[in-house]
Amino acid sequence: MPNIFQTVPLIHFVYLSALLFCIGVVGVLIRRNAIIIFMSIELMLNSVNLLLVAFSAYRQDPPGQIFVFFIMAVAAAEVAVGLAIIIMIYRNIRTVDINELSRLKG
Amino acid sequence: MNLLISLTALGVVAMFGGILKFRSMVMPLSVLGLIGASLLGVYAWNTNQSFLNDMMRMDNYAIAFSIVCMAGTLLTILFFHFFHSENEIHYAEAVALMLFAVAGCAVMVSFTNLLMLFLGIEILSLSLYVLAGLRKKDLLSNESSLKYFLMGAFSTGFLLFGIALLYGATGSFATTQIAYQLGIAGMNGMAAMGLLLLMIGLLFKVAAVPFQFWTPDVYQGAPTIVTAFMATVGKVAAFAAFLRLFQLCFAPSKEGYQLVIGTVAAITMLAGNIMAIYQSSTKRMLAYSSIAHAGYMLIAVMTLNASSNGSILFYSVAYTLASISSFLIVMVVQQNRNNDTADDFNGLGKTNPWIAFALAVSMLSLSGIPATAGFFGKFYVFSSAVSDGFIWVVAVAVISSFISIYYYFRPVIAAYSKQTHDPVMTMPAGTQALLILLSLLTILLGILPGFIAGII
């Protein structure tokens, strides 16, 4: 166990990343701008990265940090696809407010 | 592994088919390639090999579900080829995305490490987000794509947080290690929280209540052929991964969460079937029906015994056959009558008797009437739940199956007992033959179910 965990206990990292995750979830649920929702999702993913790195350092076990690299790579791919989708919509309706997108109803 | 490599290579070839202008070769190449990859799977049967430092294992379970997904993709690509118009600019790219998606399916049904589960789900999902927005100028397709993307990425967050907590509790991503550590230490608070979040993420992906709200909009807005792909291949792979994760990691502690999954399954079946009654669009009705089918399949995940694998495999095959053919018929009707309410099916029995026959068979199979594959799918799932003592879940399932008969029969009754003055429906050559083939397979599996159910 590295020294850092004697000054900052592991559980604080868990609380911090849980808090960041919750901020992300609330952001997705209450914001209406597609870009901001997207930023909130990125916040959720990064809170996971923080948690994984903390656990990995605590256990001195590299796979946790390798997982973080994969999350970063996939998040980058997701950004590419997501921003392309948002731009496609902006070109058609000139807004990224998701309240404008309610044509599909039963 | 050869299977996975050949699928990925095939996707790249199809993509270059679009760039280098050999589009006419794309369909034959991908059909041959998918058949070849399936043969590679059959060749690896019973070998049980592990790959990538024990991160994936091609056991019979993985091979069987990969082949089901590839067969679904093959059918979708064939129908996409029949229906695409000459000015469809992204034809080769769409085929390539379908092939990449099925490569993702092959990864996610063969994982033995949570990293592979995550990568497989993402490969599948990223391809599907783009496919849902295939019609760039169509606002409905745009909306469907954005909703799918936001909800999919949101659920990935939950899945990852669950994986991270599970890693914190057990110190590993490998399923064998996780099961071993949980066996020694039992479910502590962190592991239970991780399991819960992982379950939420997967329930989002399979569209179970209360995480189903995106499904009807996404399925209705996406191009029908893509909807057929998402509702069959995507859902089958998600269920196979769900069941595999629980079999490999959490089977010993199943008493702790069976009640949760059982309740979710019961609510999903009831909500899906009741909401489906109120839909006027048949495509949207099929979207709700796919939610209800997720509920039935969750019963097999809940029971989690030796027969779960076989019953969910049979259910997947039956559901894939019936769903693809019903979405295809909806597509034919949409193209000919510009709408897909039950009234648009009027007189189909007179004008196009074979299409009406395929419609009747697939609807009977989806509602689970005997002598079709759907009946045995439900029978296997329900009987293993009853033998484990979950009578109440099966009672809800049977009641909701009776509810479903009402809306499944609406287009069939319209097709056979109402009159129309509309002309005979036209469709691309080959569509009718393939639809009849799918119906015959459904009936064949309804008469001789044994040779799929006992295979894994």
Coordinates of C-alpha atoms in Angstrom, one line a residue:
Chain A
M1 CA 0.0 0.0 0.0
P2 CA 1.6 3.3 -1.1
N3 CA 2.1 6.1 1.5
I4 CA -0.6 8.3 0.0
F5 CA -3.3 6.1 1.5
Q6 CA -2.0 6.9 5.0
T7 CA -2.8 10.6 4.6
V8 CA -5.9 10.1 2.4
P9 CA -7.8 6.9 3.1
L10 CA -9.1 4.8 0.2
I11 CA -12.7 5.4 1.1
H12 CA -12.3 9.1 0.4
F13 CA -11.4 8.3 -3.2
V14 CA -14.6 6.2 -3.4
Y15 CA -16.7 9.0 -1.9
L16 CA -15.2 11.6 -4.3
S17 CA -15.7 9.5 -7.4
A18 CA -19.3 8.5 -6.3
L19 CA -20.0 12.2 -5.8
L20 CA -18.6 13.0 -9.3
F21 CA -20.6 10.2 -10.7
C22 CA -23.8 11.5 -9.1
I23 CA -23.2 15.0 -10.4
G24 CA -22.9 13.4 -13.9
V25 CA -26.1 11.5 -13.5
V26 CA -28.0 14.5 -12.3
G27 CA -26.6 16.5 -15.2
V28 CA -27.8 14.0 -17.7
L29 CA -31.2 13.9 -16.2
I30 CA -31.9 17.7 -15.7
R31 CA -30.0 19.5 -18.5
R32 CA -31.7 19.9 -21.9
N33 CA -28.7 20.8 -24.1
A34 CA -27.3 17.8 -25.9
I35 CA -23.7 19.0 -25.6
I36 CA -24.0 19.5 -21.8
I37 CA -25.7 16.1 -21.4
F38 CA -22.7 14.7 -23.3
M39 CA -20.3 16.5 -21.0
S40 CA -22.1 15.0 -18.0
I41 CA -21.7 11.5 -19.4
E42 CA -17.9 12.2 -19.8
L43 CA -17.9 13.3 -16.2
M44 CA -19.4 9.9 -15.2
L45 CA -16.8 8.0 -17.2
N46 CA -14.0 10.1 -15.7
S47 CA -15.2 9.4 -12.2
V48 CA -14.9 5.7 -13.0
N49 CA -11.3 6.3 -14.2
L50 CA -10.5 8.0 -10.9
L51 CA -12.0 5.1 -8.9
L52 CA -10.1 2.5 -11.0
V53 CA -6.8 4.3 -10.5
A54 CA -7.4 4.6 -6.8
F55 CA -8.1 0.9 -6.4
S56 CA -5.3 0.0 -8.7
A57 CA -2.8 2.1 -6.7
Y58 CA -4.1 0.8 -3.4
R59 CA -3.7 -2.8 -4.4
Q60 CA -0.6 -2.2 -6.5
D61 CA -2.2 -4.1 -9.3
P62 CA -1.6 -2.8 -12.8
P63 CA -4.8 -4.1 -14.6
G64 CA -6.9 -1.4 -13.1
Q65 CA -4.8 1.3 -14.8
I66 CA -4.8 -0.7 -18.1
F67 CA -8.6 -0.6 -17.9
V68 CA -8.5 3.2 -17.6
F69 CA -6.6 3.3 -20.9
F70 CA -9.3 1.3 -22.6
I71 CA -12.0 3.5 -21.1
M72 CA -10.2 6.6 -22.4
A73 CA -9.9 5.1 -25.9
V74 CA -13.5 4.1 -26.0
A75 CA -14.6 7.5 -24.6
A76 CA -12.7 9.1 -27.5
A77 CA -14.4 6.9 -30.0
E78 CA -17.7 7.8 -28.3
V79 CA -16.9 11.5 -28.6
A80 CA -16.2 11.1 -32.3
V81 CA -19.5 9.4 -32.9
G82 CA -21.5 11.5 -30.5
L83 CA -20.4 14.9 -31.8
A84 CA -21.0 13.7 -35.4
I85 CA -24.6 12.8 -34.5
I86 CA -25.1 16.2 -32.7
I87 CA -23.7 18.1 -35.7
M88 CA -26.0 16.1 -38.1
I89 CA -28.9 17.2 -36.0
Y90 CA -27.7 20.8 -35.8
R91 CA -27.5 20.9 -39.6
N92 CA -31.1 19.8 -39.9
I93 CA -32.9 21.7 -37.1
R94 CA -30.4 24.5 -36.1
T95 CA -30.5 23.7 -32.4
V96 CA -29.2 21.1 -30.0
D97 CA -32.0 21.4 -27.4
I98 CA -33.4 17.9 -26.9
N99 CA -36.8 19.3 -26.1
E100 CA -37.1 20.1 -29.8
L101 CA -36.7 16.4 -30.6
S102 CA -40.1 15.0 -29.7
R103 CA -41.5 14.0 -33.0
L104 CA -41.6 10.3 -32.0
K105 CA -44.7 9.5 -30.0
G106 CA -47.1 6.7 -29.8
Chain B
M1 CA -10.7 -16.4 -32.4
N2 CA -10.4 -17.1 -36.1
L3 CA -14.1 -16.3 -36.2
L4 CA -13.6 -12.9 -34.7
I5 CA -10.6 -12.1 -36.9
S6 CA -12.5 -13.0 -40.0
L7 CA -15.5 -11.0 -39.0
T8 CA -13.4 -7.9 -38.4
A9 CA -11.5 -8.4 -41.7
L10 CA -14.8 -8.8 -43.5
G11 CA -16.1 -5.5 -42.0
V12 CA -12.9 -3.7 -43.3
V13 CA -13.4 -5.2 -46.7
A14 CA -17.0 -4.1 -46.9
M15 CA -16.0 -0.6 -45.8
F16 CA -13.4 -0.4 -48.6
G17 CA -16.1 -1.7 -50.9
G18 CA -17.8 1.7 -50.4
I19 CA -14.6 3.7 -50.9
L20 CA -13.1 1.9 -53.8
K21 CA -16.4 1.5 -55.7
F22 CA -16.9 -2.3 -55.8
R23 CA -20.3 -2.0 -54.1
S24 CA -21.9 -4.9 -56.1
M25 CA -19.4 -7.3 -54.6
V26 CA -20.1 -6.2 -51.0
M27 CA -23.3 -8.3 -50.5
P28 CA -21.9 -11.6 -51.9
L29 CA -18.6 -11.2 -50.1
S30 CA -20.3 -10.5 -46.7
V31 CA -22.7 -13.4 -47.1
L32 CA -19.9 -15.8 -48.0
G33 CA -17.8 -14.4 -45.2
L34 CA -20.5 -14.8 -42.6
I35 CA -21.1 -18.4 -43.7
G36 CA -17.4 -19.0 -43.6
A37 CA -17.1 -17.5 -40.1
S38 CA -20.0 -19.7 -38.9
L39 CA -18.1 -22.7 -40.3
L40 CA -15.0 -21.6 -38.4
G41 CA -17.2 -21.5 -35.3
V42 CA -18.6 -25.0 -36.0
Y43 CA -15.0 -26.2 -36.5
A44 CA -14.0 -24.9 -33.1
W45 CA -16.9 -26.6 -31.5
N46 CA -16.0 -28.5 -28.2
T47 CA -12.4 -27.2 -28.3
N48 CA -13.0 -24.7 -25.5
Q49 CA -9.9 -22.7 -26.3
S50 CA -8.9 -19.5 -24.3
F51 CA -7.4 -16.5 -26.0
L52 CA -5.7 -13.2 -25.2
N53 CA -4.2 -14.3 -21.9
D54 CA -7.5 -15.9 -20.8
M55 CA -9.6 -12.8 -21.5
M56 CA -12.0 -14.7 -23.8
R57 CA -12.9 -18.3 -24.2
M58 CA -14.6 -19.7 -27.3
D59 CA -16.7 -22.4 -25.5
N60 CA -19.8 -23.9 -27.0
Y61 CA -22.0 -21.2 -25.4
A62 CA -19.9 -18.4 -27.1
I63 CA -19.9 -20.2 -30.5
A64 CA -23.6 -21.0 -30.4
F65 CA -24.6 -17.4 -29.7
S66 CA -22.0 -16.0 -32.2
I67 CA -23.6 -18.2 -34.8
V68 CA -27.1 -17.0 -33.9
C69 CA -26.0 -13.4 -34.2
M70 CA -24.2 -14.0 -37.5
A71 CA -27.3 -15.7 -38.9
G72 CA -29.4 -12.7 -37.9
T73 CA -26.8 -10.4 -39.5
L74 CA -26.8 -12.5 -42.6
L75 CA -30.6 -12.2 -43.0
T76 CA -30.5 -8.5 -42.3
I77 CA -27.8 -7.9 -44.9
L78 CA -29.7 -9.9 -47.5
F79 CA -32.9 -7.9 -46.8
F80 CA -31.0 -4.7 -46.8
H81 CA -29.6 -5.6 -50.2
F82 CA -33.1 -6.4 -51.5
F83 CA -34.6 -3.1 -50.3
H84 CA -31.8 -0.6 -50.9
S85 CA -32.4 1.8 -53.6
E86 CA -29.8 2.8 -56.2
N87 CA -29.4 6.2 -54.6
E88 CA -28.7 4.8 -51.2
I89 CA -25.3 6.4 -50.8
H90 CA -24.1 4.6 -47.7
Y91 CA -24.9 1.1 -48.7
A92 CA -21.5 -0.4 -48.2
E93 CA -20.8 1.5 -45.1
A94 CA -24.0 0.3 -43.5
V95 CA -23.1 -3.3 -44.3
A96 CA -19.6 -2.7 -42.8
L97 CA -21.2 -1.3 -39.6
M98 CA -23.4 -4.3 -39.3
L99 CA -20.4 -6.6 -39.6
F100 CA -18.5 -4.6 -37.0
A101 CA -21.5 -4.8 -34.7
V102 CA -21.6 -8.6 -35.1
A103 CA -17.8 -8.7 -34.3
G104 CA -18.7 -6.8 -31.1
C105 CA -21.4 -9.5 -30.4
A106 CA -18.8 -12.2 -30.8
V107 CA -16.6 -10.5 -28.3
M108 CA -19.3 -9.9 -25.7
V109 CA -20.6 -13.5 -25.8
S110 CA -17.2 -15.0 -25.3
F111 CA -15.7 -12.8 -22.6
T112 CA -14.0 -14.2 -19.4
N113 CA -12.8 -10.8 -18.3
L114 CA -14.9 -7.8 -17.7
L115 CA -12.7 -5.7 -19.9
M116 CA -13.8 -7.8 -22.9
L117 CA -17.4 -7.5 -21.8
F118 CA -17.0 -3.7 -21.8
L119 CA -15.2 -3.6 -25.2
G120 CA -17.7 -5.9 -26.8
I121 CA -20.7 -3.9 -25.7
E122 CA -19.1 -0.7 -26.9
I123 CA -18.1 -2.1 -30.3
L124 CA -21.7 -3.2 -30.8
S125 CA -23.2 0.0 -29.4
L126 CA -21.1 2.4 -31.4
S127 CA -22.0 0.7 -34.6
L128 CA -25.6 0.8 -33.7
Y129 CA -25.6 4.5 -32.9
V130 CA -24.3 5.3 -36.4
L131 CA -26.7 2.8 -38.0
A132 CA -29.7 4.3 -36.3
G133 CA -28.8 7.7 -37.9
L134 CA -28.3 6.2 -41.3
R135 CA -30.8 8.5 -43.0
K136 CA -29.0 11.8 -42.4
K137 CA -31.7 14.1 -43.7
D138 CA -34.5 12.3 -41.9
L139 CA -35.4 14.0 -38.7
L140 CA -36.9 10.9 -37.1
S141 CA -33.7 8.9 -37.8
N142 CA -31.7 11.7 -36.4
E143 CA -33.7 11.8 -33.2
S144 CA -33.6 8.1 -32.8
S145 CA -29.8 8.1 -33.2
L146 CA -29.3 10.9 -30.7
K147 CA -31.6 9.3 -28.1
Y148 CA -29.9 5.9 -28.5
F149 CA -26.5 7.4 -28.2
L150 CA -27.2 9.5 -25.1
M151 CA -29.0 6.6 -23.3
G152 CA -26.4 4.1 -24.4
A153 CA -23.5 6.2 -23.2
F154 CA -25.4 6.9 -20.0
S155 CA -25.9 3.2 -19.3
T156 CA -22.2 2.5 -20.1
G157 CA -21.4 4.8 -17.2
F158 CA -23.4 2.7 -14.8
L159 CA -21.8 -0.5 -16.2
L160 CA -18.3 0.9 -15.7
F161 CA -19.0 2.1 -12.2
G162 CA -20.2 -1.3 -11.4
I163 CA -17.1 -2.9 -12.8
A164 CA -14.9 -0.5 -10.9
L165 CA -16.6 -1.3 -7.6
L166 CA -16.4 -5.0 -8.3
Y167 CA -12.7 -4.6 -9.0
G168 CA -12.3 -2.7 -5.7
A169 CA -14.1 -5.5 -3.8
T170 CA -12.3 -8.5 -5.5
G171 CA -9.1 -7.1 -7.0
S172 CA -9.5 -8.6 -10.4
F173 CA -11.4 -8.3 -13.7
A174 CA -11.2 -12.0 -14.5
T175 CA -14.5 -13.8 -14.0
T176 CA -12.8 -16.8 -12.4
Q177 CA -11.0 -14.6 -9.9
I178 CA -14.2 -12.6 -9.1
A179 CA -16.2 -15.7 -8.5
Y180 CA -13.4 -17.2 -6.3
Q181 CA -13.0 -14.0 -4.2
L182 CA -16.8 -13.6 -3.8
G183 CA -16.9 -17.3 -2.8
I184 CA -14.3 -16.7 0.0
A185 CA -15.4 -13.3 1.2
G186 CA -19.0 -13.4 0.4
M187 CA -21.0 -10.4 -1.0
N188 CA -19.7 -7.3 1.0
G189 CA -21.3 -3.9 0.6
M190 CA -19.0 -2.8 -2.2
A191 CA -19.5 -5.9 -4.3
A192 CA -23.2 -5.8 -3.8
M193 CA -23.3 -2.1 -5.0
G194 CA -21.1 -3.1 -7.9
L195 CA -23.4 -5.9 -8.9
L196 CA -26.4 -3.6 -8.6
L197 CA -24.8 -1.0 -10.9
L198 CA -23.6 -3.6 -13.4
M199 CA -27.2 -5.0 -13.4
I200 CA -28.6 -1.5 -14.1
G201 CA -26.2 -1.0 -17.0
L202 CA -27.1 -4.3 -18.5
L203 CA -30.9 -3.9 -18.0
F204 CA -30.6 -0.6 -19.9
K205 CA -28.9 -2.5 -22.8
V206 CA -31.6 -5.2 -22.9
A207 CA -34.4 -2.6 -22.4
A208 CA -36.1 -3.9 -19.3
V209 CA -38.5 -1.8 -17.3
P210 CA -37.8 0.7 -15.7
F211 CA -35.0 1.4 -18.1
Q212 CA -37.0 0.8 -21.3
F213 CA -38.1 4.4 -22.0
W214 CA -35.7 4.9 -24.9
T215 CA -36.7 1.8 -26.8
P216 CA -40.0 2.7 -28.5
D217 CA -38.6 6.0 -29.9
V218 CA -35.3 4.6 -31.0
Y219 CA -36.9 1.5 -32.7
Q220 CA -39.6 3.6 -34.4
G221 CA -37.3 6.3 -35.7
A222 CA -34.5 4.2 -37.0
P223 CA -34.8 2.8 -40.6
T224 CA -36.8 -0.4 -40.3
I225 CA -34.0 -2.7 -41.4
V226 CA -31.8 -1.2 -38.7
T227 CA -34.6 -1.7 -36.2
A228 CA -34.8 -5.3 -37.2
F229 CA -31.1 -5.6 -36.6
M230 CA -31.1 -3.9 -33.2
A231 CA -34.1 -5.8 -31.9
T232 CA -32.7 -9.2 -32.8
V233 CA -28.9 -9.3 -33.0
G234 CA -28.3 -6.5 -30.5
K235 CA -30.8 -7.9 -28.0
V236 CA -29.7 -11.5 -28.3
A237 CA -26.0 -10.6 -27.8
A238 CA -26.9 -8.4 -24.8
F239 CA -28.9 -11.3 -23.2
A240 CA -26.1 -13.8 -23.9
A241 CA -23.6 -11.5 -22.2
F242 CA -25.9 -10.8 -19.3
L243 CA -26.5 -14.5 -18.7
R244 CA -22.8 -15.4 -19.2
L245 CA -21.7 -12.8 -16.6
F246 CA -24.1 -14.1 -14.0
Q247 CA -23.3 -17.7 -14.7
L248 CA -19.6 -17.1 -14.5
C249 CA -19.4 -14.6 -11.6
F250 CA -22.5 -14.5 -9.5
A251 CA -24.2 -17.9 -9.7
P252 CA -23.4 -19.1 -6.1
S253 CA -25.0 -16.0 -4.5
K254 CA -28.1 -16.0 -6.7
E255 CA -30.6 -16.2 -3.8
G256 CA -29.6 -12.6 -3.0
Y257 CA -30.8 -11.0 -6.3
Q258 CA -33.2 -13.5 -7.8
L259 CA -36.2 -11.6 -6.3
V260 CA -34.9 -8.3 -7.9
I261 CA -34.6 -9.8 -11.4
G262 CA -37.9 -11.7 -11.0
T263 CA -39.7 -8.5 -10.1
V264 CA -38.1 -6.6 -13.0
A265 CA -39.0 -9.5 -15.4
A266 CA -42.6 -9.5 -14.2
I267 CA -43.0 -5.7 -14.5
T268 CA -41.3 -5.7 -17.9
M269 CA -43.6 -8.4 -19.3
L270 CA -46.8 -6.7 -18.1
A271 CA -45.7 -3.1 -19.0
G272 CA -44.4 -4.1 -22.5
N273 CA -47.5 -6.1 -23.4
I274 CA -50.1 -3.6 -22.0
M275 CA -48.4 -0.6 -23.7
A276 CA -48.2 -2.5 -27.0
I277 CA -52.0 -2.7 -27.1
Y278 CA -52.3 1.1 -27.3
Q279 CA -50.0 1.5 -30.3
S280 CA -51.5 2.3 -33.7
S281 CA -48.2 1.9 -35.6
T282 CA -47.2 -1.7 -36.0
K283 CA -43.5 -0.9 -35.9
R284 CA -44.0 0.8 -32.6
M285 CA -46.1 -2.1 -31.4
L286 CA -43.2 -4.5 -32.3
A287 CA -40.9 -2.2 -30.3
Y288 CA -43.0 -2.7 -27.2
S289 CA -43.3 -6.4 -27.9
S290 CA -39.5 -6.6 -27.9
I291 CA -39.6 -5.1 -24.4
A292 CA -42.0 -7.8 -23.4
H293 CA -39.8 -10.5 -24.8
A294 CA -36.9 -9.1 -22.8
G295 CA -39.1 -9.8 -19.8
Y296 CA -39.6 -13.4 -20.8
M297 CA -35.8 -13.9 -21.4
L298 CA -35.0 -12.3 -18.0
I299 CA -36.9 -15.2 -16.4
A300 CA -34.1 -17.5 -17.7
V301 CA -31.5 -15.2 -16.3
M302 CA -33.3 -15.2 -13.0
T303 CA -33.5 -19.0 -12.6
L304 CA -29.8 -19.3 -13.5
N305 CA -29.6 -23.1 -13.5
A306 CA -28.1 -25.7 -15.8
S307 CA -31.0 -25.4 -18.3
S308 CA -30.9 -21.6 -18.6
N309 CA -28.3 -21.6 -21.3
G310 CA -30.2 -23.9 -23.6
S311 CA -33.5 -22.3 -23.0
I312 CA -32.2 -18.8 -23.7
L313 CA -30.5 -20.0 -26.9
F314 CA -33.7 -21.6 -28.1
Y315 CA -35.7 -18.5 -27.2
S316 CA -33.2 -16.3 -29.0
V317 CA -33.4 -18.4 -32.2
A318 CA -37.2 -18.4 -32.1
Y319 CA -37.4 -14.7 -31.4
T320 CA -34.9 -13.7 -34.1
L321 CA -36.7 -15.7 -36.8
A322 CA -40.1 -14.3 -35.9
S323 CA -38.9 -10.7 -35.3
I324 CA -36.9 -10.3 -38.5
S325 CA -39.7 -11.6 -40.6
S326 CA -42.3 -9.4 -38.9
F327 CA -40.2 -6.3 -39.2
L328 CA -39.7 -7.2 -42.9
I329 CA -43.4 -7.5 -43.5
V330 CA -43.9 -4.1 -41.8
M331 CA -41.3 -2.7 -44.2
V332 CA -43.1 -4.2 -47.2
V333 CA -46.4 -2.7 -46.0
Q334 CA -44.8 0.7 -45.3
Q335 CA -43.4 0.9 -48.8
N336 CA -46.7 -0.1 -50.5
R337 CA -49.2 1.7 -48.4
N338 CA -47.1 4.5 -46.8
N339 CA -48.2 3.6 -43.3
D340 CA -48.2 0.7 -40.9
T341 CA -51.4 0.7 -38.9
A342 CA -53.4 -2.5 -38.6
D343 CA -55.8 -1.2 -41.3
D344 CA -52.9 -1.1 -43.8
F345 CA -52.8 -4.9 -43.5
N346 CA -56.4 -5.2 -44.8
G347 CA -56.9 -7.8 -47.5
L348 CA -53.3 -9.0 -47.4
G349 CA -54.6 -12.6 -47.4
K350 CA -56.2 -12.0 -50.8
T351 CA -53.6 -9.9 -52.5
N352 CA -50.4 -11.5 -51.2
P353 CA -51.3 -14.9 -49.7
W354 CA -47.7 -15.9 -49.0
I355 CA -46.8 -12.6 -47.2
A356 CA -50.0 -13.0 -45.1
F357 CA -48.9 -16.6 -44.3
A358 CA -45.5 -15.4 -43.2
L359 CA -47.1 -12.7 -41.1
A360 CA -49.5 -15.2 -39.4
V361 CA -46.6 -17.6 -38.6
S362 CA -44.4 -14.9 -37.2
M363 CA -47.1 -13.4 -35.1
L364 CA -48.2 -16.8 -33.8
S365 CA -44.6 -17.5 -32.9
L366 CA -44.1 -14.2 -31.1
S367 CA -47.3 -14.8 -29.1
G368 CA -46.2 -18.4 -28.3
I369 CA -48.9 -20.5 -29.9
P370 CA -48.1 -24.3 -30.1
A371 CA -46.6 -25.7 -33.3
T372 CA -44.4 -22.7 -33.7
A373 CA -40.9 -22.1 -32.3
G374 CA -42.1 -19.3 -29.9
F375 CA -44.2 -21.8 -28.0
F376 CA -41.2 -24.0 -27.1
G377 CA -39.1 -21.0 -26.4
K378 CA -41.5 -19.9 -23.7
F379 CA -42.1 -23.5 -22.6
Y380 CA -38.4 -24.1 -21.8
V381 CA -38.0 -20.8 -20.0
F382 CA -41.2 -21.3 -18.0
S383 CA -40.7 -24.9 -17.1
S384 CA -37.2 -24.3 -15.6
A385 CA -38.6 -21.4 -13.6
V386 CA -41.4 -23.6 -12.3
S387 CA -39.1 -26.4 -11.3
D388 CA -37.1 -23.8 -9.3
G389 CA -40.3 -22.7 -7.5
F390 CA -40.9 -19.4 -9.2
I391 CA -44.6 -20.0 -9.8
W392 CA -45.6 -16.4 -9.3
V393 CA -43.3 -15.1 -12.1
V394 CA -44.5 -17.8 -14.5
A395 CA -48.1 -16.9 -13.6
V396 CA -47.5 -13.3 -14.6
A397 CA -45.7 -14.5 -17.7
V398 CA -48.6 -16.6 -18.8
I399 CA -51.2 -13.8 -18.1
S400 CA -49.1 -11.4 -20.1
S401 CA -48.8 -13.9 -23.0
F402 CA -52.6 -14.0 -23.1
I403 CA -52.7 -10.2 -23.3
S404 CA -50.1 -10.2 -26.1
I405 CA -52.4 -12.4 -28.3
Y406 CA -54.8 -9.5 -28.6
Y407 CA -52.4 -7.2 -30.3
Y408 CA -50.4 -9.8 -32.2
F409 CA -53.6 -11.0 -33.9
R410 CA -54.8 -7.5 -34.9
P411 CA -52.8 -7.3 -38.2
V412 CA -53.4 -11.0 -38.9
I413 CA -57.2 -10.6 -38.5
A414 CA -57.0 -7.5 -40.7
A415 CA -55.1 -9.5 -43.3
Y416 CA -57.5 -12.4 -43.5
S417 CA -61.0 -11.0 -42.7
K418 CA -61.1 -7.5 -44.1
Q419 CA -61.4 -6.3 -47.7
T420 CA -59.3 -3.9 -49.6
H421 CA -59.3 -2.1 -52.9
D422 CA -55.6 -1.5 -52.8
P423 CA -53.5 -3.2 -55.5
V424 CA -51.3 -6.2 -54.9
M425 CA -48.2 -5.3 -52.9
T426 CA -45.0 -5.3 -54.8
M427 CA -41.6 -6.1 -53.3
P428 CA -38.1 -6.9 -54.5
A429 CA -37.5 -10.3 -55.9
G430 CA -36.4 -12.9 -53.3
T431 CA -38.1 -11.2 -50.4
Q432 CA -41.1 -13.5 -50.6
A433 CA -39.0 -16.7 -50.8
L434 CA -36.9 -15.7 -47.8
L435 CA -39.9 -14.8 -45.8
I436 CA -41.4 -18.2 -46.5
L437 CA -38.1 -19.9 -45.6
L438 CA -38.2 -18.1 -42.2
S439 CA -41.8 -19.2 -41.6
L440 CA -41.0 -22.8 -42.5
L441 CA -38.0 -22.7 -40.1
T442 CA -40.2 -21.3 -37.4
I443 CA -42.7 -24.1 -37.9
L444 CA -40.0 -26.8 -38.1
L445 CA -38.5 -25.6 -34.8
G446 CA -42.0 -25.7 -33.3
I447 CA -42.4 -29.4 -34.3
L448 CA -38.8 -30.6 -33.7
P449 CA -37.4 -28.3 -31.0
G450 CA -35.0 -30.9 -29.5
F451 CA -32.0 -30.3 -31.8
I452 CA -31.3 -26.7 -30.7
A453 CA -32.3 -26.7 -27.0
G454 CA -30.0 -29.5 -26.0
I455 CA -27.0 -28.3 -27.9
I456 CA -25.2 -26.3 -25.1

